[in-house]
Amino acid sequence: ESSARARISRYELGVHEPPFATVKLLANVLEVPPPYMYCEEQDIAELLLALHKIPSKLRKQKMWALMALMADA
């Protein structure tokens, strides 16, 4: 148990990064997309979560609509 505690502490301190497979497992448990785990900016993280929550059949359509809005800005 102490080795797991030490490993998590190193992740938290940025000494080591977990393998991507571990990140994917954590993201799955937290119901977020894996890239969310790497976001350093809150607004980008929120945008990723919003896109992730859109059903996959509608996501591409919504994404293109958003990109068109941003191009007009």
JSON list of C-alpha atoms in Angstrom, two decimals:
[
{"chain": "A", "resi": 1, "resn": "GLU", "atom": "CA", "xyz": [0.00, 0.00, 0.00]},
{"chain": "A", "resi": 2, "resn": "SER", "atom": "CA", "xyz": [2.84, 2.43, 0.75]},
{"chain": "A", "resi": 3, "resn": "SER", "atom": "CA", "xyz": [4.28, 1.97, -2.75]},
{"chain": "A", "resi": 4, "resn": "ALA", "atom": "CA", "xyz": [0.92, 2.94, -4.29]},
{"chain": "A", "resi": 5, "resn": "ARG", "atom": "CA", "xyz": [0.77, 5.99, -2.02]},
{"chain": "A", "resi": 6, "resn": "ALA", "atom": "CA", "xyz": [4.31, 6.98, -3.04]},
{"chain": "A", "resi": 7, "resn": "ARG", "atom": "CA", "xyz": [3.45, 6.52, -6.74]},
{"chain": "A", "resi": 8, "resn": "ILE", "atom": "CA", "xyz": [0.36, 8.73, -6.48]},
{"chain": "A", "resi": 9, "resn": "SER", "atom": "CA", "xyz": [2.39, 11.33, -4.62]},
{"chain": "A", "resi": 10, "resn": "ARG", "atom": "CA", "xyz": [4.92, 11.39, -7.46]},
{"chain": "A", "resi": 11, "resn": "TYR", "atom": "CA", "xyz": [2.09, 11.86, -9.97]},
{"chain": "A", "resi": 12, "resn": "GLU", "atom": "CA", "xyz": [0.68, 14.73, -7.91]},
{"chain": "A", "resi": 13, "resn": "LEU", "atom": "CA", "xyz": [4.09, 16.39, -7.62]},
{"chain": "A", "resi": 14, "resn": "GLY", "atom": "CA", "xyz": [4.73, 16.02, -11.34]},
{"chain": "A", "resi": 15, "resn": "VAL", "atom": "CA", "xyz": [7.80, 13.86, -10.77]},
{"chain": "A", "resi": 16, "resn": "HIS", "atom": "CA", "xyz": [6.24, 11.09, -12.87]},
{"chain": "A", "resi": 17, "resn": "GLU", "atom": "CA", "xyz": [3.30, 10.89, -15.22]},
{"chain": "A", "resi": 18, "resn": "PRO", "atom": "CA", "xyz": [0.96, 7.90, -15.25]},
{"chain": "A", "resi": 19, "resn": "PRO", "atom": "CA", "xyz": [0.96, 5.76, -18.39]},
{"chain": "A", "resi": 20, "resn": "PHE", "atom": "CA", "xyz": [-1.72, 6.76, -20.89]},
{"chain": "A", "resi": 21, "resn": "ALA", "atom": "CA", "xyz": [-3.56, 3.49, -20.22]},
{"chain": "A", "resi": 22, "resn": "THR", "atom": "CA", "xyz": [-3.92, 4.58, -16.58]},
{"chain": "A", "resi": 23, "resn": "VAL", "atom": "CA", "xyz": [-5.11, 8.03, -17.65]},
{"chain": "A", "resi": 24, "resn": "LYS", "atom": "CA", "xyz": [-7.74, 6.39, -19.88]},
{"chain": "A", "resi": 25, "resn": "LEU", "atom": "CA", "xyz": [-8.95, 4.23, -16.99]},
{"chain": "A", "resi": 26, "resn": "LEU", "atom": "CA", "xyz": [-9.21, 7.24, -14.68]},
{"chain": "A", "resi": 27, "resn": "ALA", "atom": "CA", "xyz": [-10.98, 9.28, -17.34]},
{"chain": "A", "resi": 28, "resn": "ASN", "atom": "CA", "xyz": [-13.43, 6.45, -17.87]},
{"chain": "A", "resi": 29, "resn": "VAL", "atom": "CA", "xyz": [-14.22, 6.26, -14.15]},
{"chain": "A", "resi": 30, "resn": "LEU", "atom": "CA", "xyz": [-14.64, 10.05, -13.99]},
{"chain": "A", "resi": 31, "resn": "GLU", "atom": "CA", "xyz": [-16.70, 10.03, -17.22]},
{"chain": "A", "resi": 32, "resn": "VAL", "atom": "CA", "xyz": [-14.47, 12.59, -18.94]},
{"chain": "A", "resi": 33, "resn": "PRO", "atom": "CA", "xyz": [-12.48, 12.33, -22.17]},
{"chain": "A", "resi": 34, "resn": "PRO", "atom": "CA", "xyz": [-8.79, 11.46, -21.66]},
{"chain": "A", "resi": 35, "resn": "PRO", "atom": "CA", "xyz": [-7.55, 14.84, -23.04]},
{"chain": "A", "resi": 36, "resn": "TYR", "atom": "CA", "xyz": [-9.43, 16.51, -20.17]},
{"chain": "A", "resi": 37, "resn": "MET", "atom": "CA", "xyz": [-6.86, 15.02, -17.79]},
{"chain": "A", "resi": 38, "resn": "TYR", "atom": "CA", "xyz": [-4.14, 17.08, -19.49]},
{"chain": "A", "resi": 39, "resn": "CYS", "atom": "CA", "xyz": [-5.95, 20.43, -19.72]},
{"chain": "A", "resi": 40, "resn": "GLU", "atom": "CA", "xyz": [-4.20, 23.24, -17.90]},
{"chain": "A", "resi": 41, "resn": "GLU", "atom": "CA", "xyz": [-6.77, 25.91, -18.76]},
{"chain": "A", "resi": 42, "resn": "GLN", "atom": "CA", "xyz": [-10.23, 25.73, -17.17]},
{"chain": "A", "resi": 43, "resn": "ASP", "atom": "CA", "xyz": [-12.12, 27.15, -20.16]},
{"chain": "A", "resi": 44, "resn": "ILE", "atom": "CA", "xyz": [-10.62, 24.60, -22.54]},
{"chain": "A", "resi": 45, "resn": "ALA", "atom": "CA", "xyz": [-11.39, 21.81, -20.06]},
{"chain": "A", "resi": 46, "resn": "GLU", "atom": "CA", "xyz": [-15.01, 22.99, -19.88]},
{"chain": "A", "resi": 47, "resn": "LEU", "atom": "CA", "xyz": [-15.25, 23.06, -23.67]},
{"chain": "A", "resi": 48, "resn": "LEU", "atom": "CA", "xyz": [-13.92, 19.50, -23.87]},
{"chain": "A", "resi": 49, "resn": "LEU", "atom": "CA", "xyz": [-16.48, 18.35, -21.29]},
{"chain": "A", "resi": 50, "resn": "ALA", "atom": "CA", "xyz": [-19.28, 20.08, -23.19]},
{"chain": "A", "resi": 51, "resn": "LEU", "atom": "CA", "xyz": [-18.25, 18.38, -26.45]},
{"chain": "A", "resi": 52, "resn": "HIS", "atom": "CA", "xyz": [-17.89, 15.05, -24.68]},
{"chain": "A", "resi": 53, "resn": "LYS", "atom": "CA", "xyz": [-21.45, 15.25, -23.34]},
{"chain": "A", "resi": 54, "resn": "ILE", "atom": "CA", "xyz": [-22.97, 15.68, -26.82]},
{"chain": "A", "resi": 55, "resn": "PRO", "atom": "CA", "xyz": [-24.15, 12.33, -28.19]},
{"chain": "A", "resi": 56, "resn": "SER", "atom": "CA", "xyz": [-21.62, 11.07, -30.74]},
{"chain": "A", "resi": 57, "resn": "LYS", "atom": "CA", "xyz": [-24.14, 11.17, -33.60]},
{"chain": "A", "resi": 58, "resn": "LEU", "atom": "CA", "xyz": [-24.62, 14.93, -33.10]},
{"chain": "A", "resi": 59, "resn": "ARG", "atom": "CA", "xyz": [-21.11, 15.86, -32.00]},
{"chain": "A", "resi": 60, "resn": "LYS", "atom": "CA", "xyz": [-19.59, 16.41, -35.44]},
{"chain": "A", "resi": 61, "resn": "GLN", "atom": "CA", "xyz": [-22.55, 18.56, -36.55]},
{"chain": "A", "resi": 62, "resn": "LYS", "atom": "CA", "xyz": [-22.36, 20.68, -33.39]},
{"chain": "A", "resi": 63, "resn": "MET", "atom": "CA", "xyz": [-18.60, 20.95, -33.65]},
{"chain": "A", "resi": 64, "resn": "TRP", "atom": "CA", "xyz": [-18.79, 22.28, -37.23]},
{"chain": "A", "resi": 65, "resn": "ALA", "atom": "CA", "xyz": [-21.49, 24.77, -36.20]},
{"chain": "A", "resi": 66, "resn": "LEU", "atom": "CA", "xyz": [-19.28, 26.01, -33.36]},
{"chain": "A", "resi": 67, "resn": "MET", "atom": "CA", "xyz": [-16.27, 26.29, -35.64]},
{"chain": "A", "resi": 68, "resn": "ALA", "atom": "CA", "xyz": [-18.33, 28.31, -38.13]},
{"chain": "A", "resi": 69, "resn": "LEU", "atom": "CA", "xyz": [-19.36, 30.68, -35.32]},
{"chain": "A", "resi": 70, "resn": "MET", "atom": "CA", "xyz": [-15.76, 31.08, -34.25]},
{"chain": "A", "resi": 71, "resn": "ALA", "atom": "CA", "xyz": [-14.64, 31.81, -37.82]},
{"chain": "A", "resi": 72, "resn": "ASP", "atom": "CA", "xyz": [-17.16, 34.66, -37.99]},
{"chain": "A", "resi": 73, "resn": "ALA", "atom": "CA", "xyz": [-15.84, 36.23, -34.79]}
]
